[in-house]
Amino acid sequence: MQEEIINIKNEAMAQIMGASDVSELEQLKINYLGRNGKINSLIKKLKDVPVDERKQVGITLNLAKQTINKLVNDKHQELIKSLTEKREWFDLTIPGVKPERGHYHPLTTVLKEVKTIFNHLGYQIADGPEIETDYYNFEALNIPKDHPSRDTQMTFYVDDKEKHILRTQTSAMQGRVMKDMKPPFRVLAPGRNFRYEQVDASHGFEFWQVEGFVVDENIHLTDLFGTIDYVLKELFGSDVKLRFATTNFPFVEPGVDTYMRCTICGGKGCSFCKNSGWSEIMPAGMIHPNVLKTAGIDTKRWNGFAFAIGLSRIVNLRYQIKDLRTLTTPDMRILSQF
Amino acid sequence: MLIPLSWLKDFVEIKLSLKDLMWKMTEAGLTCESYKKVGDEIVLDVEVTANRPDWMSIIGVAREVAAIQGIKLKTRKENALPKKSANFPIDLIPDFNLFDRWTGIAIKNVEIKPSPKWLADRIRLMGHTPINNVIDITNYVMYELGIPMHAFDYDEIAGQIMTVQLSKGGEDFTSVDNLSYKLPKDAIIIRDAERLIDLAGIKGGLNSGIKETTKNVFLHVTIDNSVLVRRTSIALGLRSEASAIYERVPDKGGTINSIKRAASLILDLTGGQVASDLIDLRKEKFEPWEITLTEEKLEKVLGIKIETKLVVNILSKLNLNPRKTSKGIACTIPTYRGDLKIEEDLIEEVARIYGYNKFPMTLPTGRITKNKIPYYFDDSIHLALKEILIGAGYTEAMTLSLISKDIIEKFGLNPSDHVKIENPVSLDYEYMRTTLIPSLLAALKLNTEEKLKIFEIDKVYPSENYKLTVVTKGVDFREFKGLVDLIFEKLNINNYKIEFETNKSYMHQSVAGIIKMGETLIGEFGALSPRVLNNFEIKNKVYCLEFDIKALEKHTRVKIFESVPLVPPQIEDLTLVFPAKTKIGEVVGLIKSVSRLINKVELKDIYQDSYTFNIWYQGKTNLTDPEVKEIREKILKLIEQKFGGIIKE
């Protein structure tokens, strides 16, 4: 029995010393020290040992158990130490296996940002009809029939009795909201517009715009400039350069056009900005009193401003997309880039 | 509008560099982003907004450039016209609904010949070919002063009578450049005693035009009805410089000045003599009008206080003759500034000359309403769905709303159920879509990869309801159905019904159905009809779905948290054999409904007619074997009763 104990102890020591990792060590611990391990089976046999030898054998067995236990613990520490300190070559450049995930359309991404910016400024989002009446698209905006400014907004006509059109501008939402709501309000109306244009790289007959307008008791031109400045800096970064120019839309007075230093060439001139170094980006103005009056708003008390953001244009500027048709083509080679 | 710099310099000195001049013009609203060089000459290209007929002229641009620079126009000595040396009769029969003003003069003994070099050069700079001295002069004065004019061969005006009237429609008209037109109704025309001789505001007639043999001329300047000119020019597809000016309503007070300028050039260059009085028929006097600007309003709109002195200075640079009165600053508006009608218009004048880029920037300090605006749009369900789909590997597309008749028919739909565009850009984009599926089918053609998972959220017409539409290829039915399950799980919509029938002919007869919540139709899902696929020459198996976003939004609920059990579940697999046509989805529902102690059931495996279900039994305390056995037996009994399914031996 004594010899058997020694043999098992020696065998255990050899195996433990040779263990190469923690799990092998754990297994050896179970083999020797576990409930059904070799040491325990010896303990069970202890009762068969003659009484006079039993005490000595017991001491030997206990010593063996302690030795094995200590060795396991020491070996464990050693293995952890060497695992921690060991340096082996491992290829970190090997390509991973990507989890499958789809892609947001860039119009969604940019629109989400635009909405967040305006939510911070207290605007509510409105969504209105694309199949519109001439009244809201033009007349309520101080653009009577036969007005030459209609030339820049060539219109699709719906073949129906009511003589609907497809809206050419999200500004059509001004009259709709103003008619049904008393000021003050701050409105952001994103959406699709249609203009009769032959399709080419820089013209699409469907495009996305975001209309914004504010009506309150004391709205100033400086508020409009400040809003445009805030929004474009949020969208394009605080180092954008802006400049404002006068323009004319029948539904604003004074009228404002916003030019942004071309984000693509940095102002040197490129095909995006037609070599001017500046990109026309956000037409705006103080709402014309005729528009407010038409909607039944008292212009002695209330005034406001309005602006439009070319969403398709912002997407194109941000991602340097040259062909407008890119955005509406369901080609994964395009969509998976975003 | 082209502006040759040397011509501009006839009227105003230019102190700014070219680059600064162009930007200052742009800032003031006279957009000038490009120029071209023609020999030594620089020709600016300006974009004139619809409200500024005066900028359709060199003098108008010169006035603006003078105001921008804060200097005065150069003065030009105008000689009075010589007395008439003959009395050629001419009888003008006006209609003040058609011409607001009609100013004319006869000139005799002209010698028609090519224009002198200076005149011909300027006509060329404006992008035209010189014709002869008289015609070139009429164009020259139009460019210079901004009101179109026309010269007739006096001897071709039958009866020396000119009547302005509306066309009846269908008249034949041959223009001075020898092109023939059939006139639309309500074009403004001039007739002499016998013939139609002029399409007013657009083009003169060949029959009465200036020819090499012309001896005597009748020259006139008219202010034509802008709406009628515009309608006629659109109807004929004939947009001339004259029509572009008339649409904007030119200076009604400027006809005399224009005709004097043109007449004296004609006298100088053709050797002619005045042969009639200066005739001037006008609806009213067309004199300057008054607008008063109040400084309170100016400050309210602009948000800054501009010193009175500066305001007056700006208005006076614009020739608006500002005077302080008890009511404010009274201005006299010259007749060429027809765009200035109300106080806000004057506010813009002050702001733009003051310089938009000198303004400070503020944000509105107003109230924010707690009321919801009309057309209020909460897009959170749109974004939630996009998030779910993108997380599941689906890519978002945005496609055009306009589609072709061909696509509609290939899709098995009826074009007459679609909104039709009266004037499509091409037949490819003639109808508004009633489903997004065909647009996404295009993606199958564009993408050659084996697998495609694409979606779009957009409107269908005429309802303008938003739809969620998914199209896949290279995906098996259970993977596709997994997306449907995921959408409903994430929106926390339970108890929806699947029906095996759809009334959409483009969906597959067997492998497609509809989903309903109560009586609300959520939408269709399943395979596309083989015929549709064949029409589009698609060989892949295509699964798609189209759900109504409003219907989903109506039934989505916030998920209520269930506390995590403190004891482990008992999990077991049950394999059962079912007869053909068993709705396994309903079997799963039945198993779940047997006991509240069942908290999860999944279809784990299918082999021939046997289905393995993975079932989780979960109590508040550890369930005993007899408790689980009782539930299991209830499951098996109910499955056998309802579906004829039995445990696999």
XYZ file of C-alpha atoms in Angstrom, chain A:
338
model
C 0.000 0.000 0.000
C 2.779 2.381 0.889
C 4.412 1.663 -2.404
C 1.207 2.085 -4.293
C 0.714 5.508 -2.700
C 4.223 6.552 -3.635
C 3.732 5.343 -7.195
C 0.497 7.208 -7.604
C 2.014 10.334 -6.087
C 4.991 10.125 -8.436
C 2.802 9.471 -11.410
C 0.613 12.412 -10.436
C 3.603 14.700 -9.990
C 4.980 13.759 -13.372
C 1.665 14.319 -15.099
C 0.958 17.585 -13.298
C 4.385 18.947 -14.068
C 3.847 18.031 -17.700
C 0.390 19.634 -17.956
C 0.374 22.149 -20.786
C -2.823 24.020 -20.116
C -5.340 24.805 -17.424
C -8.024 22.443 -18.611
C -5.588 19.488 -18.661
C -4.584 20.431 -15.157
C -8.230 20.571 -14.055
C -8.732 17.077 -15.445
C -5.664 15.763 -13.609
C -6.932 17.320 -10.404
C -10.198 15.469 -10.839
C -8.362 12.235 -11.704
C -6.309 12.336 -8.523
C -8.169 14.432 -6.031
C -11.765 14.194 -7.198
C -14.565 12.297 -5.457
C -13.808 9.226 -7.530
C -10.135 10.071 -7.937
C -7.203 7.829 -7.301
C -6.433 9.271 -3.848
C -9.998 8.817 -2.729
C -10.041 5.239 -3.947
C -6.914 4.640 -1.823
C -8.640 6.201 1.171
C -11.496 3.789 0.646
C -9.003 0.907 0.665
C -7.494 2.123 3.938
C -9.893 0.016 5.944
C -8.303 -3.126 4.441
C -4.869 -2.169 5.737
C -3.800 -4.011 8.865
C -4.529 -1.922 11.910
C -0.912 -1.490 13.014
C 0.119 -0.118 9.598
C -2.962 1.912 9.116
C -1.770 5.040 10.906
C 1.487 5.206 8.961
C -0.240 4.548 5.639
C -2.785 7.208 6.525
C -0.063 9.760 7.142
C 1.641 8.878 3.862
C -1.629 9.125 1.997
C -2.447 12.489 3.534
C 0.986 13.794 2.689
C 0.611 12.580 -0.893
C -2.752 14.318 -1.142
C -1.322 17.585 0.187
C 1.651 17.351 -2.108
C -0.504 16.748 -5.169
C -2.856 19.535 -4.151
C -0.035 22.010 -3.662
C 1.535 20.984 -6.914
C -1.740 21.480 -8.768
C -2.115 24.946 -7.270
C 1.473 25.883 -8.036
C 1.226 24.540 -11.545
C -2.006 26.471 -12.040
C -0.324 29.720 -11.007
C 2.581 28.925 -13.257
C 0.417 28.156 -16.225
C -1.579 31.420 -15.796
C 1.683 33.331 -15.448
C 3.154 31.840 -18.569
C -0.090 32.245 -20.535
C -0.221 35.867 -19.513
C 3.364 36.601 -20.339
C 3.820 34.440 -23.375
C 4.006 36.188 -26.773
C 3.164 34.204 -29.842
C 2.695 35.351 -33.453
C -0.976 35.753 -34.275
C -2.336 37.173 -37.515
C -4.518 40.070 -36.604
C -4.845 41.145 -40.223
C -6.826 38.102 -41.248
C -10.194 39.348 -42.611
C -13.138 38.852 -40.289
C -16.484 37.316 -41.112
C -18.860 40.293 -41.155
C -22.233 39.965 -39.481
C -24.955 40.395 -42.075
C -26.395 43.861 -41.916
C -28.228 46.062 -44.419
C -27.622 49.682 -45.334
C -29.598 52.835 -44.758
C -30.329 54.881 -47.830
C -28.332 58.136 -47.652
C -31.536 60.180 -47.978
C -32.817 58.527 -44.797
C -29.555 59.188 -42.982
C -29.413 62.841 -43.932
C -33.121 63.446 -43.368
C -32.821 61.933 -39.902
C -30.043 64.393 -39.091
C -32.018 67.313 -40.495
C -35.071 66.383 -38.436
C -33.020 66.084 -35.270
C -31.477 69.506 -35.801
C -34.870 71.117 -36.290
C -36.423 69.225 -33.400
C -33.848 70.933 -31.220
C -35.097 74.261 -32.546
C -38.705 73.409 -31.726
C -39.983 72.503 -35.195
C -42.666 69.880 -35.749
C -42.622 67.591 -38.773
C -45.464 67.711 -41.310
C -46.142 65.315 -44.142
C -48.522 66.370 -46.883
C -49.813 65.310 -50.260
C -47.644 64.962 -53.336
C -50.710 64.987 -55.555
C -51.514 68.630 -54.953
C -53.789 71.376 -56.166
C -52.587 74.329 -58.189
C -53.933 76.471 -55.367
C -51.563 75.248 -52.650
C -48.610 74.709 -54.937
C -48.814 78.143 -56.532
C -51.673 80.503 -55.827
C -51.554 80.355 -52.028
C -47.850 81.140 -52.439
C -48.527 84.392 -54.279
C -47.812 82.807 -57.668
C -50.899 83.505 -59.760
C -51.632 81.658 -62.967
C -49.476 82.947 -65.848
C -46.764 84.209 -63.510
C -43.369 83.929 -65.228
C -41.754 82.400 -62.139
C -43.752 79.264 -62.956
C -41.224 78.732 -65.751
C -38.650 77.415 -63.311
C -41.173 74.980 -61.922
C -42.471 73.129 -64.923
C -45.337 71.044 -63.700
C -46.742 67.575 -64.182
C -50.502 67.554 -64.597
C -52.623 64.686 -63.402
C -55.133 63.373 -65.874
C -58.191 63.832 -63.641
C -61.324 65.946 -63.317
C -60.024 67.951 -60.360
C -57.001 69.119 -62.350
C -54.512 68.009 -59.745
C -50.820 68.507 -60.252
C -47.775 66.850 -58.732
C -46.335 69.327 -56.304
C -43.226 71.099 -57.531
C -42.165 72.314 -54.091
C -42.693 71.308 -50.488
C -43.573 74.979 -49.923
C -47.062 73.842 -50.866
C -47.338 72.821 -47.221
C -47.262 76.470 -46.095
C -50.812 77.205 -47.140
C -52.080 73.864 -45.869
C -50.679 74.269 -42.385
C -51.412 78.000 -42.084
C -55.048 77.559 -43.052
C -55.702 75.157 -40.181
C -53.500 76.472 -37.418
C -53.171 79.683 -35.484
C -49.619 80.981 -35.008
C -47.150 80.592 -33.466
C -45.779 77.496 -35.160
C -42.518 76.103 -36.473
C -42.919 73.553 -39.216
C -40.579 71.279 -41.122
C -42.095 69.545 -44.144
C -39.821 67.089 -45.904
C -40.843 65.222 -49.008
C -40.714 64.349 -52.632
C -41.311 66.907 -55.389
C -41.796 66.580 -59.097
C -40.745 68.869 -61.901
C -41.121 68.369 -65.572
C -37.503 68.085 -66.594
C -35.698 65.839 -68.986
C -33.622 63.413 -66.973
C -29.875 63.830 -67.053
C -26.997 63.770 -64.602
C -27.973 67.021 -62.943
C -31.733 66.935 -63.378
C -34.199 64.456 -62.034
C -37.926 64.896 -62.290
C -38.319 63.542 -58.762
C -36.280 65.063 -55.974
C -36.446 65.554 -52.232
C -36.723 68.834 -50.403
C -37.271 69.967 -46.857
C -39.443 73.034 -46.380
C -39.288 74.915 -43.122
C -41.310 77.868 -41.923
C -41.899 79.795 -38.753
C -44.706 82.222 -37.964
C -44.642 84.191 -34.746
C -45.050 87.715 -33.418
C -41.549 88.976 -33.901
C -39.564 87.140 -36.508
C -36.607 88.929 -38.028
C -34.410 88.558 -41.056
C -31.522 88.109 -38.610
C -33.373 85.064 -37.195
C -33.503 83.586 -40.668
C -29.791 84.188 -41.239
C -29.037 82.713 -37.810
C -31.198 79.652 -38.409
C -29.604 78.933 -41.782
C -26.151 79.394 -40.301
C -26.932 77.092 -37.361
C -28.446 74.375 -39.507
C -25.753 74.280 -42.166
C -23.018 74.252 -39.554
C -24.730 71.361 -37.797
C -24.963 69.510 -41.093
C -21.605 70.293 -42.633
C -19.427 71.225 -39.678
C -18.622 74.504 -37.990
C -16.024 75.543 -40.535
C -18.482 75.946 -43.424
C -18.402 79.338 -45.079
C -21.711 80.907 -46.006
C -22.802 83.987 -47.815
C -26.235 85.371 -48.448
C -27.619 87.023 -51.534
C -30.886 88.660 -52.491
C -33.236 86.723 -54.673
C -36.855 86.764 -55.665
C -39.533 84.186 -55.030
C -43.058 85.512 -55.083
C -43.795 84.009 -51.661
C -41.013 85.786 -49.789
C -40.038 89.425 -49.272
C -37.188 90.061 -48.622
C -35.870 87.008 -50.469
C -32.639 85.280 -49.543
C -30.403 82.835 -51.327
C -27.703 80.984 -49.430
C -24.384 80.064 -50.934
C -22.054 77.648 -49.198
C -18.345 77.463 -49.970
C -18.168 74.303 -52.069
C -17.438 71.419 -49.710
C -15.966 69.380 -52.505
C -13.267 71.664 -53.894
C -13.025 73.933 -50.863
C -13.800 76.921 -53.055
C -11.237 76.334 -55.777
C -13.937 75.602 -58.327
C -15.110 72.221 -59.579
C -17.877 70.661 -61.593
C -20.180 70.570 -58.546
C -20.127 74.314 -58.033
C -19.864 75.126 -61.749
C -16.379 76.465 -61.049
C -17.718 79.275 -58.892
C -16.394 77.815 -55.632
C -19.841 78.386 -54.120
C -22.851 76.178 -54.076
C -26.417 77.487 -53.949
C -27.960 75.527 -51.136
C -30.830 77.067 -49.207
C -33.265 79.535 -50.756
C -35.258 81.398 -48.118
C -36.911 84.634 -47.145
C -39.359 86.443 -44.935
C -42.842 85.118 -45.733
C -44.609 87.516 -48.110
C -47.554 89.256 -46.422
C -49.800 88.097 -49.266
C -49.148 84.468 -48.313
C -50.089 85.118 -44.691
C -53.157 87.143 -45.674
C -54.324 84.435 -48.066
C -54.166 81.971 -45.168
C -56.161 84.375 -42.987
C -53.276 85.395 -40.724
C -53.202 88.979 -39.430
C -50.008 90.480 -40.812
C -50.119 93.386 -38.371
C -49.418 90.949 -35.579
C -47.673 87.981 -37.166
C -44.798 87.516 -39.548
C -42.389 84.732 -40.322
C -39.701 83.207 -42.440
C -39.480 80.207 -44.730
C -36.676 78.254 -46.326
C -36.109 75.182 -48.437
C -33.292 72.690 -48.223
C -32.515 70.573 -51.246
C -32.174 67.229 -49.551
C -30.984 65.428 -52.682
C -28.432 68.185 -53.131
C -27.134 67.903 -49.585
C -26.746 64.154 -49.998
C -24.869 64.723 -53.233
C -22.607 67.338 -51.692
C -21.839 65.237 -48.656
C -21.046 62.042 -50.519
C -19.714 63.743 -53.660
C -22.269 62.086 -55.895
C -22.192 63.624 -59.347
C -25.169 61.991 -60.989
C -28.563 62.701 -59.427
C -29.922 59.427 -60.765
C -27.619 57.527 -58.430
C -29.942 58.072 -55.495
C -32.945 56.373 -57.046
C -31.190 53.368 -58.568
C -31.644 50.189 -56.484
C -28.186 48.871 -57.252
C -26.371 47.189 -54.357
C -23.049 48.457 -55.696
C -24.400 51.926 -54.860
C -26.524 51.209 -51.800
C -23.997 49.066 -49.971
C -21.581 52.015 -49.860
C -23.684 53.853 -47.310
